[in-house]
Short mmCIF file of C-alpha atoms in Angstrom, two decimals:
data_model
loop_
_atom_site.label_atom_id
_atom_site.label_comp_id
_atom_site.label_asym_id
_atom_site.label_seq_id
_atom_site.Cartn_x
_atom_site.Cartn_y
_atom_site.Cartn_z
CA MET Q 3 -0.09 0.34 0.23
CA SER Q 4 2.71 2.65 -1.48
CA SER Q 5 1.97 5.81 -1.09
CA ALA Q 6 1.70 6.51 -4.81
CA LEU Q 7 -1.85 4.68 -4.72
CA HIS Q 8 -4.82 6.90 -4.49
CA PRO Q 9 -6.14 6.84 -1.10
CA LEU Q 10 -9.27 5.08 -2.50
CA ASP Q 11 -7.14 2.71 -3.71
CA SER Q 12 -5.21 2.16 -0.64
CA ALA Q 13 -8.40 1.68 1.01
CA THR Q 14 -9.60 -0.70 -1.05
CA ALA Q 15 -6.54 -2.63 -2.06
CA LEU Q 16 -7.08 -6.71 -1.29
CA GLU Q 17 -4.31 -9.50 -1.36
CA PRO Q 18 -5.37 -13.14 -1.75
CA ALA Q 19 -5.71 -14.85 1.50
CA GLY Q 20 -7.12 -18.17 -0.27
CA GLU Q 21 -9.81 -19.02 -2.57
CA GLY Q 22 -12.55 -16.41 -2.80
CA GLN Q 23 -10.94 -14.35 0.46
CA TRP Q 24 -8.48 -11.62 0.36
CA ARG Q 25 -7.10 -9.78 3.31
CA GLY Q 26 -7.21 -5.66 3.49
CA ARG Q 27 -6.26 -2.73 5.81
CA THR Q 28 -8.13 -0.16 7.18
CA GLU Q 29 -6.58 3.15 5.39
CA PRO Q 30 -6.87 6.53 8.23
CA ARG Q 31 -7.20 8.97 5.54
CA TYR Q 32 -10.96 7.01 4.93
CA GLY Q 33 -11.45 7.11 8.93
CA ASN Q 34 -14.97 8.49 10.32
CA MET Q 35 -15.64 9.01 14.04
CA VAL Q 36 -15.81 5.32 14.85
CA GLY Q 37 -14.40 3.19 12.30
CA PRO Q 38 -14.20 3.86 8.52
CA PHE Q 39 -16.70 5.66 6.53
CA GLY Q 40 -19.18 3.51 5.05
CA GLY Q 41 -18.69 4.07 1.62
CA ALA Q 42 -15.07 2.88 1.62
CA ILE Q 43 -16.07 -0.18 3.61
CA ALA Q 44 -19.12 -0.90 1.04
CA ALA Q 45 -15.64 -0.17 -1.99
CA LYS Q 46 -13.90 -2.98 0.01
CA LEU Q 47 -16.64 -5.44 -0.28
CA LEU Q 48 -17.67 -4.69 -3.89
CA LYS Q 49 -13.74 -5.03 -4.84
CA ALA Q 50 -13.71 -8.86 -4.09
CA PRO Q 51 -15.79 -10.19 -6.84
CA LEU Q 52 -14.31 -7.59 -8.86
CA LEU Q 53 -11.02 -9.24 -8.41
CA HIS Q 54 -12.28 -12.92 -8.14
CA PRO Q 55 -11.00 -14.52 -11.36
CA ALA Q 56 -14.46 -16.39 -12.08
CA ARG Q 57 -15.77 -12.71 -12.52
CA LEU Q 58 -18.70 -12.15 -15.15
CA GLY Q 59 -19.62 -8.68 -16.58
CA HIS Q 60 -19.57 -5.55 -14.37
CA PRO Q 61 -21.84 -4.66 -11.33
CA VAL Q 62 -25.50 -3.95 -12.01
CA ALA Q 63 -27.33 -3.88 -8.27
CA PHE Q 64 -24.97 -3.89 -5.01
CA THR Q 65 -26.55 -4.14 -1.60
CA VAL Q 66 -24.09 -3.69 1.41
CA ASN Q 67 -25.19 -4.23 5.01
CA PHE Q 68 -23.43 -2.43 7.88
CA ALA Q 69 -23.50 -4.88 10.80
CA GLY Q 70 -20.85 -4.03 13.30
CA PRO Q 71 -17.97 -1.52 13.47
CA LEU Q 72 -14.76 -2.27 11.81
CA ALA Q 73 -11.94 -1.69 13.82
CA ASP Q 74 -8.37 -0.08 12.61
CA GLY Q 75 -6.44 -2.35 11.28
CA GLU Q 76 -6.44 -6.02 9.00
CA PHE Q 77 -10.04 -7.15 7.57
CA LEU Q 78 -10.96 -10.28 5.51
CA VAL Q 79 -13.48 -10.01 2.27
CA ALA Q 80 -14.84 -13.57 1.13
CA ALA Q 81 -16.57 -13.18 -1.98
CA ARG Q 82 -18.67 -16.47 -3.50
CA ALA Q 83 -20.50 -16.94 -6.98
CA ALA Q 84 -23.77 -18.41 -5.71
CA ARG Q 85 -25.04 -18.54 -9.61
CA THR Q 86 -23.30 -17.94 -12.93
CA ASN Q 87 -26.26 -17.45 -15.77
CA ARG Q 88 -25.30 -17.12 -19.42
CA SER Q 89 -25.02 -12.92 -18.83
CA THR Q 90 -25.65 -12.36 -15.21
CA GLN Q 91 -23.83 -13.77 -12.13
CA HIS Q 92 -24.66 -13.92 -8.44
CA TRP Q 93 -22.53 -12.87 -5.33
CA VAL Q 94 -22.82 -13.41 -1.75
CA ILE Q 95 -20.44 -11.23 0.52
CA GLU Q 96 -18.91 -10.73 3.97
CA LEU Q 97 -16.68 -8.89 5.69
CA THR Q 98 -14.98 -10.07 8.97
CA GLN Q 99 -12.46 -9.10 11.31
CA ALA Q 100 -11.31 -11.66 13.95
CA GLY Q 101 -13.78 -14.10 13.18
CA GLU Q 102 -16.84 -11.70 13.54
CA THR Q 103 -18.86 -10.38 10.83
CA VAL Q 104 -18.82 -6.63 9.79
CA ALA Q 105 -21.00 -6.37 6.88
CA THR Q 106 -22.65 -8.63 4.42
CA ALA Q 107 -23.75 -7.99 0.82
CA THR Q 108 -25.21 -9.23 -2.30
CA ALA Q 109 -24.16 -8.26 -5.69
CA VAL Q 110 -25.56 -9.10 -9.31
CA PHE Q 111 -23.03 -8.53 -11.97
CA ALA Q 112 -24.24 -8.65 -16.26
CA VAL Q 113 -22.88 -8.32 -19.44
CA ARG Q 114 -24.63 -5.83 -20.88
CA ARG Q 115 -25.89 -5.01 -24.33
CA GLU Q 116 -27.40 -1.96 -26.04
CA SER Q 117 -31.14 -1.61 -25.98
CA TRP Q 118 -33.28 0.97 -26.11
CA SER Q 119 -33.14 3.35 -23.18
CA SER Q 120 -34.81 6.71 -21.81
CA THR Q 121 -34.58 8.25 -19.03
CA GLU Q 122 -37.40 9.71 -16.83
CA ALA Q 123 -35.58 11.35 -13.78
CA VAL Q 124 -35.10 14.96 -14.38
CA PHE Q 125 -31.28 16.57 -13.76
CA PRO Q 126 -31.79 19.49 -12.12
CA LEU Q 127 -31.06 22.99 -13.25
CA VAL Q 128 -28.21 23.88 -10.94
CA PRO Q 129 -25.08 26.27 -11.14
CA PRO Q 130 -21.51 24.56 -12.23
CA ALA Q 131 -19.11 23.36 -9.86
CA SER Q 132 -16.69 25.57 -10.37
CA SER Q 133 -19.05 28.47 -9.22
CA ILE Q 134 -19.26 27.06 -6.06
CA PRO Q 135 -16.58 27.12 -3.55
CA ARG Q 136 -15.37 23.94 -2.25
CA SER Q 137 -16.88 23.09 1.29
CA PRO Q 138 -14.52 22.38 4.04
CA PRO Q 139 -14.15 19.05 5.21
CA LEU Q 140 -16.13 18.33 8.82
CA GLU Q 141 -13.84 17.87 11.57
CA ARG Q 142 -13.95 14.24 13.31
CA HIS Q 143 -14.65 12.98 9.72
CA ALA Q 144 -11.21 12.65 8.40
CA TRP Q 145 -13.34 10.67 4.97
CA THR Q 146 -14.90 14.37 3.95
CA GLY Q 147 -11.35 15.22 3.36
CA CYS Q 148 -11.25 12.50 0.45
CA TYR Q 149 -13.93 14.32 -1.51
CA ASP Q 150 -14.48 17.61 -3.29
CA MET Q 151 -17.74 18.63 -2.44
CA ARG Q 152 -19.44 21.92 -3.24
CA PHE Q 153 -23.28 22.34 -2.09
CA VAL Q 154 -25.95 23.52 -4.22
CA LYS Q 155 -28.37 22.77 -1.52
CA GLY Q 156 -29.06 21.32 2.08
CA ALA Q 157 -25.12 22.03 3.19
CA PRO Q 158 -24.23 20.54 6.76
CA ASN Q 159 -26.41 23.10 8.80
CA PHE Q 160 -25.06 21.85 12.65
CA GLY Q 161 -23.64 25.25 13.22
CA SER Q 162 -26.64 27.59 12.30
CA LYS Q 163 -28.77 24.81 14.17
CA VAL Q 164 -31.38 26.23 12.01
CA PRO Q 165 -33.61 23.13 10.37
CA ALA Q 166 -34.32 23.04 6.56
CA ASP Q 167 -37.30 23.04 4.99
CA ASP Q 168 -36.80 19.58 3.41
CA SER Q 169 -34.51 17.14 3.71
CA GLU Q 170 -33.03 17.34 0.59
CA THR Q 171 -29.31 17.69 -0.61
CA ILE Q 172 -27.61 18.81 -4.33
CA MET Q 173 -24.02 18.31 -4.33
CA TRP Q 174 -21.22 18.30 -6.65
CA MET Q 175 -18.57 15.80 -5.64
CA ARG Q 176 -15.52 14.00 -6.80
CA ASP Q 177 -12.85 12.52 -5.23
CA GLU Q 178 -9.67 14.29 -4.08
CA PRO Q 179 -7.36 14.17 -5.16
CA PRO Q 180 -9.29 12.94 -8.31
CA ARG Q 181 -9.34 9.71 -9.52
CA PRO Q 182 -10.98 8.58 -12.60
CA LEU Q 183 -14.39 7.17 -11.95
CA ASP Q 184 -15.07 3.49 -11.61
CA PHE Q 185 -17.55 1.29 -9.78
CA VAL Q 186 -15.55 1.06 -6.82
CA SER Q 187 -15.43 5.02 -6.55
CA LEU Q 188 -19.00 5.23 -7.65
CA THR Q 189 -19.92 2.54 -4.88
CA ALA Q 190 -17.50 5.01 -2.18
CA ILE Q 191 -19.52 8.28 -3.50
CA ALA Q 192 -22.98 6.98 -3.50
CA ASP Q 193 -22.86 6.85 0.81
CA ALA Q 194 -20.78 10.21 0.30
CA PHE Q 195 -24.05 12.99 0.99
CA ILE Q 196 -23.49 14.89 4.10
CA PRO Q 197 -25.30 15.30 6.43
CA GLY Q 198 -27.59 12.58 7.50
CA ARG Q 199 -31.06 13.47 5.87
CA LEU Q 200 -32.19 13.30 9.85
CA PHE Q 201 -29.64 15.96 10.63
CA LEU Q 202 -31.03 18.71 7.95
CA ARG Q 203 -34.55 18.64 9.39
CA ARG Q 204 -33.23 18.51 12.89
CA PRO Q 205 -29.56 20.11 13.29
CA ARG Q 206 -28.55 18.29 16.84
CA TRP Q 207 -26.39 15.29 17.18
CA THR Q 208 -27.17 12.23 17.95
CA PRO Q 209 -25.88 8.26 17.16
CA PHE Q 210 -26.29 7.70 13.75
CA ALA Q 211 -25.60 5.32 10.88
CA THR Q 212 -25.98 3.48 7.43
CA VAL Q 213 -27.69 0.41 8.09
CA SER Q 214 -28.21 -0.96 4.55
CA MET Q 215 -27.24 0.39 1.24
CA THR Q 216 -28.26 -0.60 -2.27
CA THR Q 217 -26.93 0.79 -5.65
CA TYR Q 218 -28.41 0.18 -9.03
CA PHE Q 219 -25.47 0.91 -11.34
CA HIS Q 220 -27.00 2.51 -14.98
CA ALA Q 221 -23.41 2.83 -16.20
CA ASP Q 222 -21.53 0.76 -17.71
CA GLU Q 223 -17.37 0.65 -17.96
CA ALA Q 224 -17.51 2.86 -21.13
CA MET Q 225 -19.57 5.61 -19.55
CA LEU Q 226 -17.24 5.40 -16.69
CA ALA Q 227 -14.33 5.83 -18.77
CA ALA Q 228 -15.95 8.66 -20.60
CA HIS Q 229 -16.92 10.76 -17.41
CA GLY Q 230 -12.85 10.42 -16.26
CA SER Q 231 -12.57 12.63 -12.62
CA ARG Q 232 -14.95 14.94 -13.44
CA GLU Q 233 -17.35 15.81 -10.74
CA LEU Q 234 -20.79 13.63 -10.49
CA LEU Q 235 -24.00 15.83 -9.28
CA GLY Q 236 -25.74 13.84 -6.29
CA VAL Q 237 -29.02 14.54 -5.43
CA ALA Q 238 -30.51 13.22 -2.25
CA ARG Q 239 -33.64 13.02 -0.05
CA ALA Q 240 -35.72 11.01 2.49
CA GLN Q 241 -39.25 10.04 2.02
CA GLN Q 242 -39.90 9.20 5.82
CA ILE Q 243 -38.38 9.28 9.13
CA ARG Q 244 -39.82 7.27 11.56
CA ASN Q 245 -38.92 5.24 14.84
CA GLY Q 246 -35.30 5.31 14.70
CA TYR Q 247 -35.01 4.67 11.24
CA HIS Q 248 -34.84 6.68 7.94
CA ASP Q 249 -34.41 6.11 4.30
CA GLN Q 250 -33.16 8.11 1.26
CA SER Q 251 -33.13 8.01 -2.20
CA ALA Q 252 -30.35 9.72 -4.52
CA GLU Q 253 -29.58 10.06 -7.99
CA LEU Q 254 -25.62 10.48 -9.33
CA TRP Q 255 -25.44 12.59 -12.62
CA THR Q 256 -22.46 13.92 -14.98
CA PRO Q 257 -22.70 17.31 -15.63
CA GLU Q 258 -24.04 16.49 -18.82
CA GLY Q 259 -27.23 14.89 -17.49
CA ALA Q 260 -26.17 11.09 -17.79
CA LEU Q 261 -27.78 9.01 -14.94
CA LEU Q 262 -25.10 6.84 -13.87
CA ALA Q 263 -26.47 5.35 -10.51
CA ALA Q 264 -29.77 5.47 -8.48
CA THR Q 265 -28.80 4.68 -4.81
CA TYR Q 266 -30.48 3.86 -1.68
CA GLN Q 267 -30.16 3.37 1.98
CA THR Q 268 -31.63 2.89 5.55
CA CYS Q 269 -30.19 4.98 8.44
CA TYR Q 270 -30.41 4.20 11.92
CA PHE Q 271 -30.72 7.06 14.51
CA LYS Q 272 -30.75 7.11 18.40
CA GLU Q 273 -32.67 9.94 20.07
CA MET K 17 -50.84 -27.11 3.16
CA SER K 18 -54.41 -27.24 3.71
CA SER K 19 -56.74 -26.15 1.52
CA ALA K 20 -58.03 -23.66 4.52
CA LEU K 21 -54.65 -21.98 4.38
CA HIS K 22 -54.81 -18.43 2.79
CA PRO K 23 -53.34 -18.82 -0.94
CA LEU K 24 -50.12 -16.98 0.51
CA ASP K 25 -49.61 -18.59 3.66
CA SER K 26 -49.69 -21.92 1.61
CA ALA K 27 -47.03 -20.28 -1.01
CA THR K 28 -44.62 -18.98 2.27
CA ALA K 29 -45.75 -22.43 4.53
CA LEU K 30 -42.12 -23.61 5.55
CA GLU K 31 -41.39 -26.90 7.44
CA PRO K 32 -38.25 -27.38 9.32
CA ALA K 33 -35.45 -29.37 7.55
CA GLY K 34 -32.24 -28.86 9.94
CA GLU K 35 -30.67 -26.16 11.94
CA GLY K 36 -31.55 -22.79 10.22
CA GLN K 37 -33.29 -24.75 7.17
CA TRP K 38 -36.38 -24.88 6.17
CA ARG K 39 -38.54 -27.09 3.11
CA GLY K 40 -41.23 -25.06 1.47
CA ARG K 41 -43.22 -26.08 -1.71
CA THR K 42 -44.69 -23.98 -4.75
CA GLU K 43 -48.01 -22.89 -4.94
CA PRO K 44 -49.76 -23.04 -8.22
CA ARG K 45 -51.91 -20.11 -7.61
CA TYR K 46 -48.76 -17.79 -7.49
CA GLY K 47 -47.20 -18.99 -10.51
CA ASN K 48 -46.23 -16.51 -13.26
CA MET K 49 -45.08 -17.28 -17.12
CA VAL K 50 -41.79 -19.02 -15.67
CA GLY K 51 -41.84 -20.28 -12.44
CA PRO K 52 -43.53 -18.14 -9.53
CA PHE K 53 -44.46 -14.67 -8.81
CA GLY K 54 -41.01 -13.04 -7.39
CA GLY K 55 -43.05 -11.69 -4.83
CA ALA K 56 -43.99 -14.79 -3.28
CA ILE K 57 -40.37 -16.13 -3.89
CA ALA K 58 -39.07 -12.87 -1.97
CA ALA K 59 -41.80 -13.82 0.56
CA LYS K 60 -40.46 -17.49 1.25
CA LEU K 61 -37.08 -16.11 1.87
CA LEU K 62 -38.22 -13.56 4.53
CA LYS K 63 -40.53 -16.01 6.11
CA ALA K 64 -37.35 -18.23 7.48
CA PRO K 65 -35.61 -15.61 9.64
CA LEU K 66 -39.06 -14.46 10.81
CA LEU K 67 -40.16 -18.52 11.73
CA HIS K 68 -35.92 -18.84 13.01
CA PRO K 69 -35.64 -19.27 16.94
CA ALA K 70 -33.03 -16.62 17.51
CA ARG K 71 -34.69 -13.87 15.63
CA LEU K 72 -34.70 -10.35 17.30
CA GLY K 73 -37.02 -7.88 16.43
CA HIS K 74 -38.57 -7.53 12.81
CA PRO K 75 -37.51 -6.42 9.54
CA VAL K 76 -36.14 -3.11 8.66
CA ALA K 77 -34.37 -3.61 5.19
CA PHE K 78 -34.92 -6.74 2.95
CA THR K 79 -32.80 -7.57 -0.39
CA VAL K 80 -33.59 -10.30 -2.19
CA ASN K 81 -31.74 -11.13 -5.90
CA PHE K 82 -33.93 -13.72 -8.19
CA ALA K 83 -30.58 -15.99 -9.56
CA GLY K 84 -32.83 -18.34 -11.35
CA PRO K 85 -36.31 -19.80 -12.05
CA LEU K 86 -37.75 -21.83 -9.42
CA ALA K 87 -39.29 -24.95 -10.66
CA ASP K 88 -42.89 -26.05 -9.55
CA GLY K 89 -42.12 -28.31 -6.24
CA GLU K 90 -39.95 -28.57 -3.49
CA PHE K 91 -37.21 -26.26 -2.44
CA LEU K 92 -34.97 -25.64 1.04
CA VAL K 93 -34.32 -21.95 2.60
CA ALA K 94 -31.53 -21.54 4.70
CA ALA K 95 -31.05 -18.38 7.01
CA ARG K 96 -27.81 -17.75 9.04
CA ALA K 97 -27.58 -15.07 11.71
CA ALA K 98 -24.41 -13.25 10.54
CA ARG K 99 -24.58 -10.86 13.47
CA THR K 100 -26.71 -9.94 15.91
CA ASN K 101 -26.31 -6.88 18.00
CA ARG K 102 -28.15 -4.97 21.19
CA SER K 103 -31.18 -4.01 18.70
CA THR K 104 -30.16 -5.32 15.17
CA GLN K 105 -29.78 -8.23 13.49
CA HIS K 106 -27.95 -9.21 10.12
CA TRP K 107 -29.40 -12.40 8.15
CA VAL K 108 -28.02 -14.16 5.09
CA ILE K 109 -30.57 -16.09 3.36
CA GLU K 110 -30.70 -18.46 0.54
CA LEU K 111 -33.01 -20.52 -1.56
CA THR K 112 -31.78 -23.52 -3.28
CA GLN K 113 -33.83 -26.41 -5.52
CA ALA K 114 -31.71 -29.47 -6.42
CA GLY K 115 -28.34 -28.18 -4.79
CA GLU K 116 -28.47 -25.22 -7.08
CA THR K 117 -29.23 -21.38 -6.06
CA VAL K 118 -32.22 -19.56 -7.02
CA ALA K 119 -31.98 -16.59 -4.98
CA THR K 120 -30.33 -14.77 -2.87
CA ALA K 121 -30.93 -12.59 0.03
CA THR K 122 -30.31 -10.46 3.15
CA ALA K 123 -32.82 -8.80 5.66
CA VAL K 124 -31.79 -6.40 8.51
CA PHE K 125 -34.12 -7.05 11.33
CA ALA K 126 -34.24 -4.31 14.77
CA VAL K 127 -36.23 -4.01 17.88
CA ARG K 128 -37.52 -0.20 17.15
CA ARG K 129 -38.49 2.62 19.52
CA GLU K 130 -40.52 5.18 19.40
CA SER K 131 -38.83 8.58 17.89
CA TRP K 132 -39.09 11.88 16.19
CA SER K 133 -40.95 11.41 12.80
CA SER K 134 -41.91 13.29 9.71
CA THR K 135 -42.89 12.45 6.42
CA GLU K 136 -41.94 13.97 3.19
CA ALA K 137 -43.31 11.94 0.09
CA VAL K 138 -46.50 13.22 -0.62
CA PHE K 139 -49.57 10.88 -0.54
CA PRO K 140 -50.98 11.71 -3.86
CA LEU K 141 -54.48 12.57 -4.56
CA VAL K 142 -56.58 9.87 -6.07
CA PRO K 143 -59.77 8.50 -6.06
CA PRO K 144 -60.72 5.60 -3.56
CA ALA K 145 -60.84 2.48 -4.34
CA SER K 146 -64.33 1.42 -3.94
CA SER K 147 -64.72 3.82 -6.76
CA ILE K 148 -62.57 2.18 -9.21
CA PRO K 149 -63.38 -1.45 -10.73
CA ARG K 150 -61.46 -4.14 -10.21
CA SER K 151 -58.82 -5.07 -13.21
CA PRO K 152 -59.52 -8.46 -14.57
CA PRO K 153 -56.31 -11.16 -13.70
CA LEU K 154 -53.87 -11.21 -16.63
CA GLU K 155 -53.77 -14.82 -18.86
CA ARG K 156 -51.01 -16.44 -18.12
CA HIS K 157 -49.90 -14.64 -15.17
CA ALA K 158 -51.92 -16.58 -12.56
CA TRP K 159 -50.86 -14.80 -9.47
CA THR K 160 -52.40 -11.70 -10.70
CA GLY K 161 -55.71 -13.51 -9.53
CA CYS K 162 -54.58 -13.50 -5.97
CA TYR K 163 -54.67 -9.85 -5.73
CA ASP K 164 -57.71 -7.01 -6.28
CA MET K 165 -55.99 -4.23 -8.33
CA ARG K 166 -57.27 -1.39 -9.07
CA PHE K 167 -55.64 1.11 -11.45
CA VAL K 168 -55.53 4.99 -10.74
CA LYS K 169 -52.92 5.32 -13.63
CA GLY K 170 -50.70 3.04 -15.50
CA ALA K 171 -52.88 0.05 -16.02
CA PRO K 172 -51.49 -2.53 -18.56
CA ASN K 173 -51.53 -1.35 -21.99
CA PHE K 174 -50.62 -4.43 -23.98
CA GLY K 175 -54.03 -4.81 -25.69
CA SER K 176 -54.12 -0.91 -26.60
CA LYS K 177 -50.59 -0.61 -27.69
CA VAL K 178 -50.33 3.16 -26.91
CA PRO K 179 -47.40 3.94 -25.14
CA ALA K 180 -48.06 6.11 -21.68
CA ASP K 181 -46.34 9.25 -21.59
CA ASP K 182 -44.38 8.04 -18.28
CA SER K 183 -43.76 4.78 -16.38
CA GLU K 184 -45.76 5.87 -13.34
CA THR K 185 -48.58 3.15 -12.04
CA ILE K 186 -50.77 4.44 -9.20
CA MET K 187 -52.96 1.52 -8.23
CA TRP K 188 -54.75 0.18 -5.34
CA MET K 189 -54.00 -3.49 -4.32
CA ARG K 190 -54.62 -6.09 -1.41
CA ASP K 191 -54.59 -9.74 -1.49
CA GLU K 192 -57.45 -11.69 -2.71
CA PRO K 193 -58.92 -13.15 -0.69
CA PRO K 194 -57.97 -10.19 1.86
CA ARG K 195 -55.60 -11.68 4.33
CA PRO K 196 -54.02 -9.35 7.16
CA LEU K 197 -51.21 -7.40 6.35
CA ASP K 198 -47.96 -8.30 7.70
CA PHE K 199 -44.04 -8.34 6.82
CA VAL K 200 -44.94 -11.53 4.57
CA SER K 201 -47.55 -10.40 2.57
CA LEU K 202 -46.34 -6.64 2.18
CA THR K 203 -42.52 -8.09 0.95
CA ALA K 204 -44.65 -9.81 -1.66
CA ILE K 205 -47.17 -6.94 -2.75
CA ALA K 206 -43.74 -4.98 -3.37
CA ASP K 207 -43.39 -6.52 -5.78
CA ALA K 208 -46.68 -6.73 -7.37
CA PHE K 209 -46.72 -3.96 -9.63
CA ILE K 210 -47.93 -4.42 -12.97
CA PRO K 211 -47.48 -4.18 -15.72
CA GLY K 212 -43.37 -3.45 -15.89
CA ARG K 213 -42.35 -0.12 -16.30
CA LEU K 214 -40.91 -0.80 -19.68
CA PHE K 215 -44.16 -2.14 -21.21
CA LEU K 216 -45.98 1.23 -20.09
CA ARG K 217 -43.25 2.81 -22.11
CA ARG K 218 -43.05 0.40 -24.99
CA PRO K 219 -45.86 -1.98 -24.94
CA ARG K 220 -44.88 -5.15 -26.85
CA TRP K 221 -44.08 -8.12 -25.39
CA THR K 222 -40.34 -8.90 -24.54
CA PRO K 223 -38.86 -11.33 -21.88
CA PHE K 224 -38.52 -9.46 -18.73
CA ALA K 225 -37.55 -10.09 -15.09
CA THR K 226 -36.82 -8.63 -11.91
CA VAL K 227 -33.17 -9.12 -10.95
CA SER K 228 -32.85 -7.66 -7.37
CA MET K 229 -35.46 -6.19 -5.31
CA THR K 230 -34.80 -3.95 -2.18
CA THR K 231 -37.65 -3.28 0.61
CA TYR K 232 -37.36 -0.83 3.55
CA PHE K 233 -40.07 -1.31 6.23
CA HIS K 234 -41.37 1.88 7.47
CA ALA K 235 -44.02 0.02 9.26
CA ASP K 236 -43.83 -1.76 12.74
CA GLU K 237 -46.27 -4.59 13.70
CA ALA K 238 -48.55 -2.41 15.37
CA MET K 239 -48.93 -0.35 12.02
CA LEU K 240 -49.53 -3.35 10.42
CA ALA K 241 -51.82 -4.45 12.88
CA ALA K 242 -54.12 -1.39 12.41
CA HIS K 243 -53.93 -1.66 8.65
CA GLY K 244 -55.68 -5.06 8.65
CA SER K 245 -56.94 -6.40 5.24
CA ARG K 246 -57.74 -3.38 3.67
CA GLU K 247 -55.70 -2.09 0.24
CA LEU K 248 -52.78 -0.50 0.10
CA LEU K 249 -51.96 2.48 -2.66
CA GLY K 250 -48.77 1.28 -4.24
CA VAL K 251 -47.06 4.42 -6.83
CA ALA K 252 -43.91 2.94 -8.80
CA ARG K 253 -41.83 4.73 -11.56
CA ALA K 254 -38.87 4.02 -13.63
CA GLN K 255 -35.64 6.65 -13.30
CA GLN K 256 -34.01 4.95 -16.23
CA ILE K 257 -34.27 2.48 -18.94
CA ARG K 258 -30.98 1.48 -20.14
CA ASN K 259 -28.83 -1.36 -21.94
CA GLY K 260 -31.11 -4.33 -21.09
CA TYR K 261 -32.04 -3.14 -17.32
CA HIS K 262 -34.13 -0.25 -15.79
CA ASP K 263 -34.88 0.70 -12.53
CA GLN K 264 -37.90 1.23 -10.23
CA SER K 265 -38.93 2.88 -7.19
CA ALA K 266 -42.17 2.63 -5.55
CA GLU K 267 -43.84 2.96 -2.31
CA LEU K 268 -46.98 1.51 -0.36
CA TRP K 269 -49.38 3.57 1.60
CA THR K 270 -52.21 3.05 3.54
CA PRO K 271 -55.80 4.68 2.38
CA GLU K 272 -54.96 7.30 5.27
CA GLY K 273 -51.68 8.51 3.68
CA ALA K 274 -49.12 6.44 5.99
CA LEU K 275 -46.20 5.32 4.11
CA LEU K 276 -45.60 1.92 5.03
CA ALA K 277 -42.65 0.65 2.80
CA ALA K 278 -40.44 1.92 0.20
CA THR K 279 -39.29 -0.40 -2.38
CA TYR K 280 -36.57 -0.79 -5.42
CA GLN K 281 -35.87 -3.00 -8.01
CA THR K 282 -34.00 -3.53 -10.89
CA CYS K 283 -35.11 -5.27 -13.88
CA TYR K 284 -33.28 -7.04 -17.16
CA PHE K 285 -35.19 -7.03 -20.37
CA LYS K 286 -33.94 -8.69 -23.57
CA GLU K 287 -34.92 -6.95 -26.88
#
């Protein structure tokens, strides 16, 4: 894990540790208040089938469930192809540390073909990233320094303590330093929306964690390659906050208005 | 599987077949063109942790991946609690038939507490279910006869061959015969939107299947019990159809406008 690696490649570096199993190590630059940033953990899990010699195609759906804290240090990721069809492949993935499950995941990979296509979601009217100053990283959330974030709407409001009218965040975001977009970085950035939807509506601190996250990849390799290392537009909102949990649905767009991914999560909070 | 059982309870009946494993049998009334209706398969997978003696709380997030066709007859469901915390539990579930994986799933269960709550999603202005005639079941899709479906918008349009302006469906739906709502039936009904979003936009037949589905349960047991066996309002739309796959995001509401669940899926189609 040389210093020449991009921090995300360091955070998601895996070395073989037996059939269908890899060993990794947490990367302090992606640290969060307790353990690493969830997006980096998600990316570690997706990396295993991406590295697997039996891999078919690329991810179309990926779900990760955060089961417990990941301590600084080594961990194992195991990936099993539960079923391989002609054009799709189903993976069951698990991240463990000291014999305990830290995260579970499933992924569907596929070989895609061109087809009739149509985008119904609407790319919002927003000022370009270059016209908005970069938001400073958050204290005690080291990982936020690994992203260039520029807020159009719904920026962190802890300081002002003024509740936002709704839970929507619209933000430009990219890896910092810039890194060509791939399925690994797209998976991580899908969890990079700040602040939590709850906090926009109720800007005071409470223990909070993403519990489960699902990403549907609309982009294929060619779209990601064409995007390169430029910024994405992220749009996220909650539909409902209720009894200790809330959902989040979000889209990740290119600046030209191509929808790369739709991503969903449910978050736990303690009152 | 006596005839006194509701068809959904017959379709999701599981008998113990070893530790953390159950045996079930397909129910012809939930048959689809190839194998059973996906919602009934999803419900079979969720049933295993619900029956497990080590179960903690109730589902908050459930993801199922449809890996291959389920043939008529017996199958096995295995459920493993990968991690149990104080108030959450993480399950890894797999449905197999003749030694082959048919579906994989993960579930997060939780014990929930009352908290500050807020609903941002907007319940649409719709006529009551009683004012709309029941839609006839679809030929060759036996399972559609297991639901009372009444369309407000976006009904199946194969017959007219006229493309809809958008992919949105708004429909009243409930089990037929009526059955008190629980997590099993809510999981099944989350997959009961017809027609596929693609077909609304392009009403001609093409092979089509849900590949992965995630449901976030906002409802707890008390909310489900209060709802009883009345109809739900389902609202579904696609955000993007692209290169053989499209997403679907949907909400399931009570007639009073309480949001019970948000559900997402990605579907494969062949041109």
